Coordinates of C-alpha atoms in Angstrom, one line a residue:
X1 CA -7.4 9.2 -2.5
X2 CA -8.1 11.3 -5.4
X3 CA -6.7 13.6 -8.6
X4 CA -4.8 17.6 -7.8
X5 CA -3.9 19.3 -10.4
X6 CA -0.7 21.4 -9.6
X7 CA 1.7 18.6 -11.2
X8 CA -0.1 18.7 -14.3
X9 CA -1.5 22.3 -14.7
X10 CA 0.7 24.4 -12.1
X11 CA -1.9 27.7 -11.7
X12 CA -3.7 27.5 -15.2
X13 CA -6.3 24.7 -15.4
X14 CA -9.4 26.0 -16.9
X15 CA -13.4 24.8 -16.2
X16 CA -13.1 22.9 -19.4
X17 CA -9.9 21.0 -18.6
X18 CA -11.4 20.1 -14.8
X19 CA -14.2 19.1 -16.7
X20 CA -12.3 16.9 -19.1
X21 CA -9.9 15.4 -16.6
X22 CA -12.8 14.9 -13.9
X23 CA -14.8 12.8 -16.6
X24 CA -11.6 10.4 -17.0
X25 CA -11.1 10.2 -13.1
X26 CA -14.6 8.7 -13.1
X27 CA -14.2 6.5 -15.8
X28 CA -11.1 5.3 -14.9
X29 CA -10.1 5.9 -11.1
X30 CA -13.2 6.2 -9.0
X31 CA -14.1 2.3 -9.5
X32 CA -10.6 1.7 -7.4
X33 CA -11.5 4.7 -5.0
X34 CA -9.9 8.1 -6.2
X35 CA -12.8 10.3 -5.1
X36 CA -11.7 13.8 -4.1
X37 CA -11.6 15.9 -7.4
X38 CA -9.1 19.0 -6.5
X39 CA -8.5 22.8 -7.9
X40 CA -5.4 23.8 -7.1
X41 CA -3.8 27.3 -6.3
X42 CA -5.2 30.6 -7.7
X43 CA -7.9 30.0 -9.7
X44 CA -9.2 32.9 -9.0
X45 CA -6.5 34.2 -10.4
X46 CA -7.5 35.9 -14.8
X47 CA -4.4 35.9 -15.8
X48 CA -2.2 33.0 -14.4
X49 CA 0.4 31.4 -16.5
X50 CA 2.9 28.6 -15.4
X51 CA 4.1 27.4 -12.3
X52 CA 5.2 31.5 -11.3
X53 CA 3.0 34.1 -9.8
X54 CA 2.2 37.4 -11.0
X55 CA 4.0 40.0 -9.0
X56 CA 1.0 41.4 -8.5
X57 CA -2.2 39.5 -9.0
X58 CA -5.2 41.2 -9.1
X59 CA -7.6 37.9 -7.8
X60 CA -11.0 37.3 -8.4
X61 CA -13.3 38.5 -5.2
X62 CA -16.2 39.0 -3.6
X63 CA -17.3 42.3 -2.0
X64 CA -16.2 40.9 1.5
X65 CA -12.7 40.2 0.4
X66 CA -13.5 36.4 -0.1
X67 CA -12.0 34.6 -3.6
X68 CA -14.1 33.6 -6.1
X69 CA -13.2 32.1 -9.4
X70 CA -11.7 34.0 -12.5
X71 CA -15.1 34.2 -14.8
X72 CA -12.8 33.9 -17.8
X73 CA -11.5 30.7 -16.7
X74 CA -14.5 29.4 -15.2
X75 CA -17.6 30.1 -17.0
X76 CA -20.1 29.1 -14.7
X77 CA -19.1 31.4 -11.8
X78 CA -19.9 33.9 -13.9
X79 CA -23.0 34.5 -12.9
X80 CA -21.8 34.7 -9.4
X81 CA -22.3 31.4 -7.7
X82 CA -18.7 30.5 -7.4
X83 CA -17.9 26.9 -7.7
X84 CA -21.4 25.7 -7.0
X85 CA -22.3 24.2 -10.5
X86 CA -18.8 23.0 -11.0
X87 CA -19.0 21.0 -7.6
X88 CA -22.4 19.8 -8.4
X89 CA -21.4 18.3 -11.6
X90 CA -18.6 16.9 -9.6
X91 CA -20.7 15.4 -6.9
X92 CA -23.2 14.3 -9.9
X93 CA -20.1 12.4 -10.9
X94 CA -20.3 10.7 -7.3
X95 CA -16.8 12.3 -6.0
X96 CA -15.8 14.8 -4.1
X97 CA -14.7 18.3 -4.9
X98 CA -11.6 20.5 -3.3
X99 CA -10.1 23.6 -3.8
X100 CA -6.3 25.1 -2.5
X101 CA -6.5 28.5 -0.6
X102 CA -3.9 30.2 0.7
X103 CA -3.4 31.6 3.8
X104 CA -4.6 34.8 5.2
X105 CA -6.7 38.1 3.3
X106 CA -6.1 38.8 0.4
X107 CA -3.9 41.9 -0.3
X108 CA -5.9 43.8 -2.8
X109 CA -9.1 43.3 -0.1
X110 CA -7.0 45.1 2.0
X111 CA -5.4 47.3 -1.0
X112 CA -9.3 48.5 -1.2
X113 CA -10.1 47.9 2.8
X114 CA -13.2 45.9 2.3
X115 CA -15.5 45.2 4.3
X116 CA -15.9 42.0 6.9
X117 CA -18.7 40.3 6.0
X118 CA -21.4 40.6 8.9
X119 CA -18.7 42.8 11.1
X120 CA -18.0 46.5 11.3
X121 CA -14.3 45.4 10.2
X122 CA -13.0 46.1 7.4
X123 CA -9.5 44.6 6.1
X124 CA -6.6 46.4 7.4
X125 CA -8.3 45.9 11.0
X126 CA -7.8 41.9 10.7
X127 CA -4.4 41.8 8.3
X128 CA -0.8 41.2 9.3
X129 CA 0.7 42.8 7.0
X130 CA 4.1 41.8 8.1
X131 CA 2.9 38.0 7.7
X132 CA 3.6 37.2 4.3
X133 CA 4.3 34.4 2.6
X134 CA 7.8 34.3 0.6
X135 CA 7.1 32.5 -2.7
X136 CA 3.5 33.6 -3.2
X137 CA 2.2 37.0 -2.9
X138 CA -1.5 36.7 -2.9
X139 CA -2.4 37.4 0.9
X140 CA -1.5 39.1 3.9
X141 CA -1.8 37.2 7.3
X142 CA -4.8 37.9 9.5
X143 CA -3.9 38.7 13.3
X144 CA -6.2 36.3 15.0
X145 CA -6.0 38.9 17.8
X146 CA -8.2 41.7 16.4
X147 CA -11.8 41.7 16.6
X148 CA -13.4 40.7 13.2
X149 CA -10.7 38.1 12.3
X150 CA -12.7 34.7 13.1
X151 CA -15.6 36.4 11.5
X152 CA -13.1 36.9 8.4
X153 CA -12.7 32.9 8.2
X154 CA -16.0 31.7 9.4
X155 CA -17.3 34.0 6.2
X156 CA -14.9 32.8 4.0
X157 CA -15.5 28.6 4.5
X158 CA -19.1 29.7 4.8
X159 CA -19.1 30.5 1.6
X160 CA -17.2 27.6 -0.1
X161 CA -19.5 25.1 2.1
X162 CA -22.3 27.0 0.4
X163 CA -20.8 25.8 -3.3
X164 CA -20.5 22.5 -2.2
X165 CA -16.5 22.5 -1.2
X166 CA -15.3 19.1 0.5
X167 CA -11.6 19.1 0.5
X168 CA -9.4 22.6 1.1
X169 CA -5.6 22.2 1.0
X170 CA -4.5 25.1 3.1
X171 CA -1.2 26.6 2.2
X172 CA 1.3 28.6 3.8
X173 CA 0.5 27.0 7.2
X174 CA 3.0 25.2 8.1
X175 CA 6.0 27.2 7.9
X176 CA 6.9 28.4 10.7
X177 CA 4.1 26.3 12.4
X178 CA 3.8 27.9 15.3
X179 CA 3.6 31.3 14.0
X180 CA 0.5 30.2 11.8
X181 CA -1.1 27.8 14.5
X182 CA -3.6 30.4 15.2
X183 CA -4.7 30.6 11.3
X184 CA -4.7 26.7 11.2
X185 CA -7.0 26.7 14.6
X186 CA -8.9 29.9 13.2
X187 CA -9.6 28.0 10.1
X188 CA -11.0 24.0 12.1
X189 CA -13.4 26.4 14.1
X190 CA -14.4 28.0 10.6
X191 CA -14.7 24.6 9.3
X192 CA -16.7 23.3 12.4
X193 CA -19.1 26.3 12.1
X194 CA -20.2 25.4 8.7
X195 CA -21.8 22.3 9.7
X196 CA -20.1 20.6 6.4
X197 CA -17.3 17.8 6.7
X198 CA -15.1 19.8 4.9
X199 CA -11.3 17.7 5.0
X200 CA -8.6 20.3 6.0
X201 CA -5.5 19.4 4.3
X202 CA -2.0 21.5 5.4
X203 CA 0.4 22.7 3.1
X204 CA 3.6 23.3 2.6
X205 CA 5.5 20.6 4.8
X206 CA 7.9 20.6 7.5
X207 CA 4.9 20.6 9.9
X208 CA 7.6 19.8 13.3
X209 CA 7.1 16.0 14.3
X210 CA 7.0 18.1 18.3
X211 CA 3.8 19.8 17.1
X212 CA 2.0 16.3 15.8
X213 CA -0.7 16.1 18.7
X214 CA -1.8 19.5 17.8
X215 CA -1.9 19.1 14.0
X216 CA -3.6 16.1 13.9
X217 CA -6.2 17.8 16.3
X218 CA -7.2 20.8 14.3
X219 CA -6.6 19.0 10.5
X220 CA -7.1 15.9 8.4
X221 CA -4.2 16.0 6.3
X222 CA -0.8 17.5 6.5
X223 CA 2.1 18.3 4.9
X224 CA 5.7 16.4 5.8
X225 CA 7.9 18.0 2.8
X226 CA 7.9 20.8 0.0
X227 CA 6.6 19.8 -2.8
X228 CA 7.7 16.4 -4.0
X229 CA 8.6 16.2 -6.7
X230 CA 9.8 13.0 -9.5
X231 CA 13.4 13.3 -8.3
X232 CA 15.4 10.0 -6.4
X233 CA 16.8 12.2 -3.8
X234 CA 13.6 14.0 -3.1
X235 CA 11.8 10.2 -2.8
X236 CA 14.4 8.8 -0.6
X237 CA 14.3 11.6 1.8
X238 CA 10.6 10.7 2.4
X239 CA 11.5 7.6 4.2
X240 CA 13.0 9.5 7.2
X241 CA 10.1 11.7 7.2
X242 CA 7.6 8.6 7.2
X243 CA 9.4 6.4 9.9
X244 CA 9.3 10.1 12.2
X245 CA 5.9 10.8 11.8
X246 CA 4.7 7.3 11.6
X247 CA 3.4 7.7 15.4
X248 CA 1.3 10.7 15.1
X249 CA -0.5 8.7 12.1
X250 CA -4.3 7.8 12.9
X251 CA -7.6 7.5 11.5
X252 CA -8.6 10.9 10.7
X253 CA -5.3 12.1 10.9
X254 CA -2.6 11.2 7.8
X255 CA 0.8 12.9 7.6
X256 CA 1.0 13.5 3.7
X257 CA 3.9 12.9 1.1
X258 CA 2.4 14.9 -1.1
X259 CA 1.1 13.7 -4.6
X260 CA 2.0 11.5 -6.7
X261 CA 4.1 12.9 -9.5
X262 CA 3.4 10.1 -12.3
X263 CA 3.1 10.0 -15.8
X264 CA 2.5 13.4 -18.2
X265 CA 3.7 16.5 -15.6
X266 CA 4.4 20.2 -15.9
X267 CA 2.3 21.7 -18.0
X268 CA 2.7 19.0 -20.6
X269 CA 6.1 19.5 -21.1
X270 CA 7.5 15.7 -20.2
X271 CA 6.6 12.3 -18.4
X272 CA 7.8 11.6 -14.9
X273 CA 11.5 11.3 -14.6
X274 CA 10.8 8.2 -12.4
X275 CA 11.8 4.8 -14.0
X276 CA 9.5 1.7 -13.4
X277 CA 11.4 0.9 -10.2
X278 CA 10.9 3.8 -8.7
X279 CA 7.6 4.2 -9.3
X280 CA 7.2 1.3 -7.9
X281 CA 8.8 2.3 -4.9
X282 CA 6.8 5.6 -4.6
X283 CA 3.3 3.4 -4.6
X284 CA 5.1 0.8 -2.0
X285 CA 5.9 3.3 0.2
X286 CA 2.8 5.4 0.4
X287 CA 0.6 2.6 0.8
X288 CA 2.7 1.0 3.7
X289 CA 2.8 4.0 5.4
X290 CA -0.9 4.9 4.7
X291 CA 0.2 8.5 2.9
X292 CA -3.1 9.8 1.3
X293 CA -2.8 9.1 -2.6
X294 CA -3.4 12.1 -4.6
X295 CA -2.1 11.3 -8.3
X296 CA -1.0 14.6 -9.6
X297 CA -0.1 13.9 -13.2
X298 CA -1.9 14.7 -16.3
X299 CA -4.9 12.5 -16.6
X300 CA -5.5 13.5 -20.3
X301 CA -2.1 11.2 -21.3
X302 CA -2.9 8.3 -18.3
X303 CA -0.9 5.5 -19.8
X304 CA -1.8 1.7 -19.4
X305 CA 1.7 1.2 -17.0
X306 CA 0.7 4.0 -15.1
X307 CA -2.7 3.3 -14.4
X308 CA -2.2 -0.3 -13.4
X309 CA 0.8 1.3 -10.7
X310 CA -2.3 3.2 -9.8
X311 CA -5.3 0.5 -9.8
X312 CA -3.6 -2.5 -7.7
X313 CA -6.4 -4.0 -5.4
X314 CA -4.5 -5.6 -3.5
X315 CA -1.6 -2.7 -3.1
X316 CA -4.4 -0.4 -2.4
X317 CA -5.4 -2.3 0.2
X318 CA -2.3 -2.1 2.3
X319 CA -2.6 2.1 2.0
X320 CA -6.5 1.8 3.1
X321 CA -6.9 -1.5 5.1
X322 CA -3.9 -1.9 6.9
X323 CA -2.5 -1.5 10.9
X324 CA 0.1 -1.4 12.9
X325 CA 2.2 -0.3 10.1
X326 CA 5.7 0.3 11.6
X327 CA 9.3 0.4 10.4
X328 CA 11.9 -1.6 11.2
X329 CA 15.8 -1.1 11.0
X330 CA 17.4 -4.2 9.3
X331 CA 20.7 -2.9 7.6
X332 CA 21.8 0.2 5.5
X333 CA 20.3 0.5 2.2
X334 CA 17.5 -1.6 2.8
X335 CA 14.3 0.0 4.4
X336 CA 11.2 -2.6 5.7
X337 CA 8.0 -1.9 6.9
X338 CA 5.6 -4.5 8.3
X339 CA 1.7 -4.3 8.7
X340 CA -1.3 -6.4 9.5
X341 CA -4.9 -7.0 7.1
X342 CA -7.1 -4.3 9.1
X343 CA -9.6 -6.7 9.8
X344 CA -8.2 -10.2 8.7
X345 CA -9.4 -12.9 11.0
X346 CA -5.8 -14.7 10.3
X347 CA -2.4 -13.6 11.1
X348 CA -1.1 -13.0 7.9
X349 CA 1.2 -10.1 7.9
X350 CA 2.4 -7.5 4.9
X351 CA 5.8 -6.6 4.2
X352 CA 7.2 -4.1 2.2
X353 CA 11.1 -4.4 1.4
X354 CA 12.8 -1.3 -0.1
X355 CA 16.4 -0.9 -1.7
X356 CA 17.9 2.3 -1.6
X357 CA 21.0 1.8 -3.0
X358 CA 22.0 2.2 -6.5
X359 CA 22.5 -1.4 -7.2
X360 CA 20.7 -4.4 -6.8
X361 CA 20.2 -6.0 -3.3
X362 CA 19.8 -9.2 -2.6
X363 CA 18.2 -9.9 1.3
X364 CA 17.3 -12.4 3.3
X365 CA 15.2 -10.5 6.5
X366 CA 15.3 -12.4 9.7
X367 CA 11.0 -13.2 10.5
X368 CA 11.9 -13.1 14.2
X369 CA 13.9 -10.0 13.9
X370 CA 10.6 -8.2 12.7
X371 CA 8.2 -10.1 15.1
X372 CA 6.8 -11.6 12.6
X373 CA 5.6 -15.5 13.4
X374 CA 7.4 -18.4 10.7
X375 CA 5.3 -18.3 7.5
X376 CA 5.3 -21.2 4.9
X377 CA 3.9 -19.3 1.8
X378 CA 4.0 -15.6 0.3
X379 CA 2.2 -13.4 -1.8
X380 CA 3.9 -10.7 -4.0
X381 CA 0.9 -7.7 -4.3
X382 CA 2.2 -6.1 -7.1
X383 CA 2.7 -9.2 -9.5
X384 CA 0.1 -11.6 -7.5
X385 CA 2.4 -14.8 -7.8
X386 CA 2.8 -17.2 -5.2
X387 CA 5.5 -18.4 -3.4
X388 CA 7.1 -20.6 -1.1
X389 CA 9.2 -19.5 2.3
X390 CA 11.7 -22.1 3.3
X391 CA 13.4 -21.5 7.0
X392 CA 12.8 -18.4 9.2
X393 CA 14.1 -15.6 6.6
X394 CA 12.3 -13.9 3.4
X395 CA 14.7 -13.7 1.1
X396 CA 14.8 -11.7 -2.4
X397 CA 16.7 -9.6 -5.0
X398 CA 15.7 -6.4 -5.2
X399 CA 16.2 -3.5 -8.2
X400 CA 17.9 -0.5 -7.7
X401 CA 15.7 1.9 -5.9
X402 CA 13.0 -0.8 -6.3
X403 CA 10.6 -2.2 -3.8
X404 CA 8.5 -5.1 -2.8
X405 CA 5.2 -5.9 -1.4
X406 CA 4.3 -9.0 0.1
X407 CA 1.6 -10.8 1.9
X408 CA 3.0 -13.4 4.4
X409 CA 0.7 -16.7 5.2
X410 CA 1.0 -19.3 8.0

């Protein structure tokens, strides 16, 4: 659970702004457990923009081809410590703090042919300079072949454990995967080496479902789409991804929908294209199928309907106290879930209900049909009224595109 700032600031968020939105995620989202505070892509970057890269960035390094922040954009690194008094103020703050990275060198360390730090290497001895990634063009891949290339990453997440660095979402792993599956296993060793607990979070998505048991072996967090974005189409294609990776999902181990893209987005430019429904049905479905919840919008304009969406107890419960969380088919256009209290000593049951159609849907779900034993009373998490069951169905009328929660009770 936590804050990312790409929804909200694409490439440009500034010390100050972190600094600003961090304050508000402790005020107003750490008491209900947002705690990993996150940089996203090139801040390292002087001269980024918007949510397109410069054809030719000239990054922020370190003699040893290693990023370091853009001085002008964070102050405090100026003096050469990197992130380290930006992640203790964080930590002071009592979260976490992450930064993205892409994948690889980058191409100006090997542009100049830098050194490897602690190696006779240099950077054209480690980079693939065929392996690049199409939409960014930041780094080169490194051949995990060549001499000097795990020395490249154990240096590199050396260094970021050294500023404090909890969280990294990698990027540009995933796609293809098994053309990067060296990088991602180069970078876990890196990680191991540290001695820190840093969480490894994959990036982009369309990480195979064949490839789960090694994914989930080597990272934390990864990846099932692109970027997700406040789009219908875009949230309904997410159930299909859930439901297939829901078997590879694990303590330690969470396939990712991505963040959440609610409230002020895009470089301020508008509010989530999402109506109340939907974002109803974004927050059902993460929590049932225990997605990781990043918010990603604009914490400066945090609105009271958004933060309450955000700040259910008893919703957030379901994403971070739940199990056997499972799918079940029922009939087109209406998706269920079913889970149990992790931990409850009784045998009450949650059930999530989700209309995908573009008109409202009235159900009545068959208890047997989901396993589920005959219940005599009901919860509904989001609004916390009561209410009766009569008979062996649940019956209600949902919204278009809307969702319910519930908590069954013998």
């Amino acid at each position: 659970m936590g804050w990312n700032s790409w929804n909200s600031f694409a490439t440009t968020i500034t010390e100050a702004q972190a600094r600003e939105t961090a304050a508000i995620m402790r005020a107003k989202l750490l008491p209900f457990g947002y705690d990993i505070f996150t940089v996203d892509i090139q801040w390292y970057e002087p001269d980024a923009s918007s949510y397109t890269y410069n054809a030719k960035p000239v990054p922020a390094m370190d003699g040893y081809g290693r990023l370091i922040p853009a001085p002008n954009r964070f102050p405090s690194s100026a003096d050469g410590s990197g992130f380290r008094t930006l992640a203790a103020d964080i930590h002071a703050m009592g979260m976490k703090f992450g930064i993205h990275l892409m994948r690889g060198i980058p191409r100006l360390a090997v542009e100049k042919n830098l050194p490897v730090f602690g190696t006779r290497y240099r950077a054209r001895d480690i980079a693939d300079q065929t392996s690049t990634c199409p939409w960014n063009p930041d780094m080169y891949g490194v051949d995990m072949t060549r001499p000097g290339a795990q020395a490249y990453y154990d240096s590199v997440f050396a260094l970021y454990a050294s500023w404090g660095v909890d969280f990294v979402k990698m990027d540009d792993m995933s796609r293809p995967y098994d053309a990067h599956a060296p990088e991602i296993e180069a970078a876990h060793a890196a990680i191991v080496r540290t001695g820190r607990p840093i969480v490894l979070s994959l990036s982009p998505g369309e990480t195979p479902v064949t490839r789960g048991e090694h994914v989930r072996r080597y990272a934390q967090m990864w990846r099932i789409s692109d970027d997700f974005w406040d789009e219908w189409p875009l949230l309904e294609a997410q159930f299909t991804r859930l439901e297939n990776w829901n078997p590879h999902r694990r303590p330690g181990g969470w396939p990712d929908g991505d963040m959440l893209p609610l409230g002020r987005l895009a470089l301020g430019q508008r509010d989530t294209k999402f109506d109340p429904d939907e974002q109803r049905t974004l927050m059902t479905l993460w929590a049932i199928a225990r997605s990781p919840l990043i918010m990603g919008g604009d914490l400066r304009h945090l609105d009271a309907p958004t933060l309450a969406l955000l700040t259910n107890r008893a919703v957030l419960a379901v994403n971070q106290s739940s199990t056997d969380n499972r799918p079940h088919f029922v009939q087109d256009g209406l998706r269920v879930w079913t889970a149990r209290p992790e931990g409850a000593a009784s045998d009450d049951r949650y059930l999530a209900l989700f209309n995908t159609t573009d008109k409202p849907l009235t159900v009545a779900v068959p208890l047997r049909q989901l396993e589920l034993p005959p219940v005599r009373r009901a919860t509904d998490l989001w609004s916390g009224d009561a209410m009766a069951v009569e008979g062996p169905r649940f019956a209600r009328t949902l919204p278009p595109h809307g969702a319910g929660l519930y908590r069954l009770s013998l």
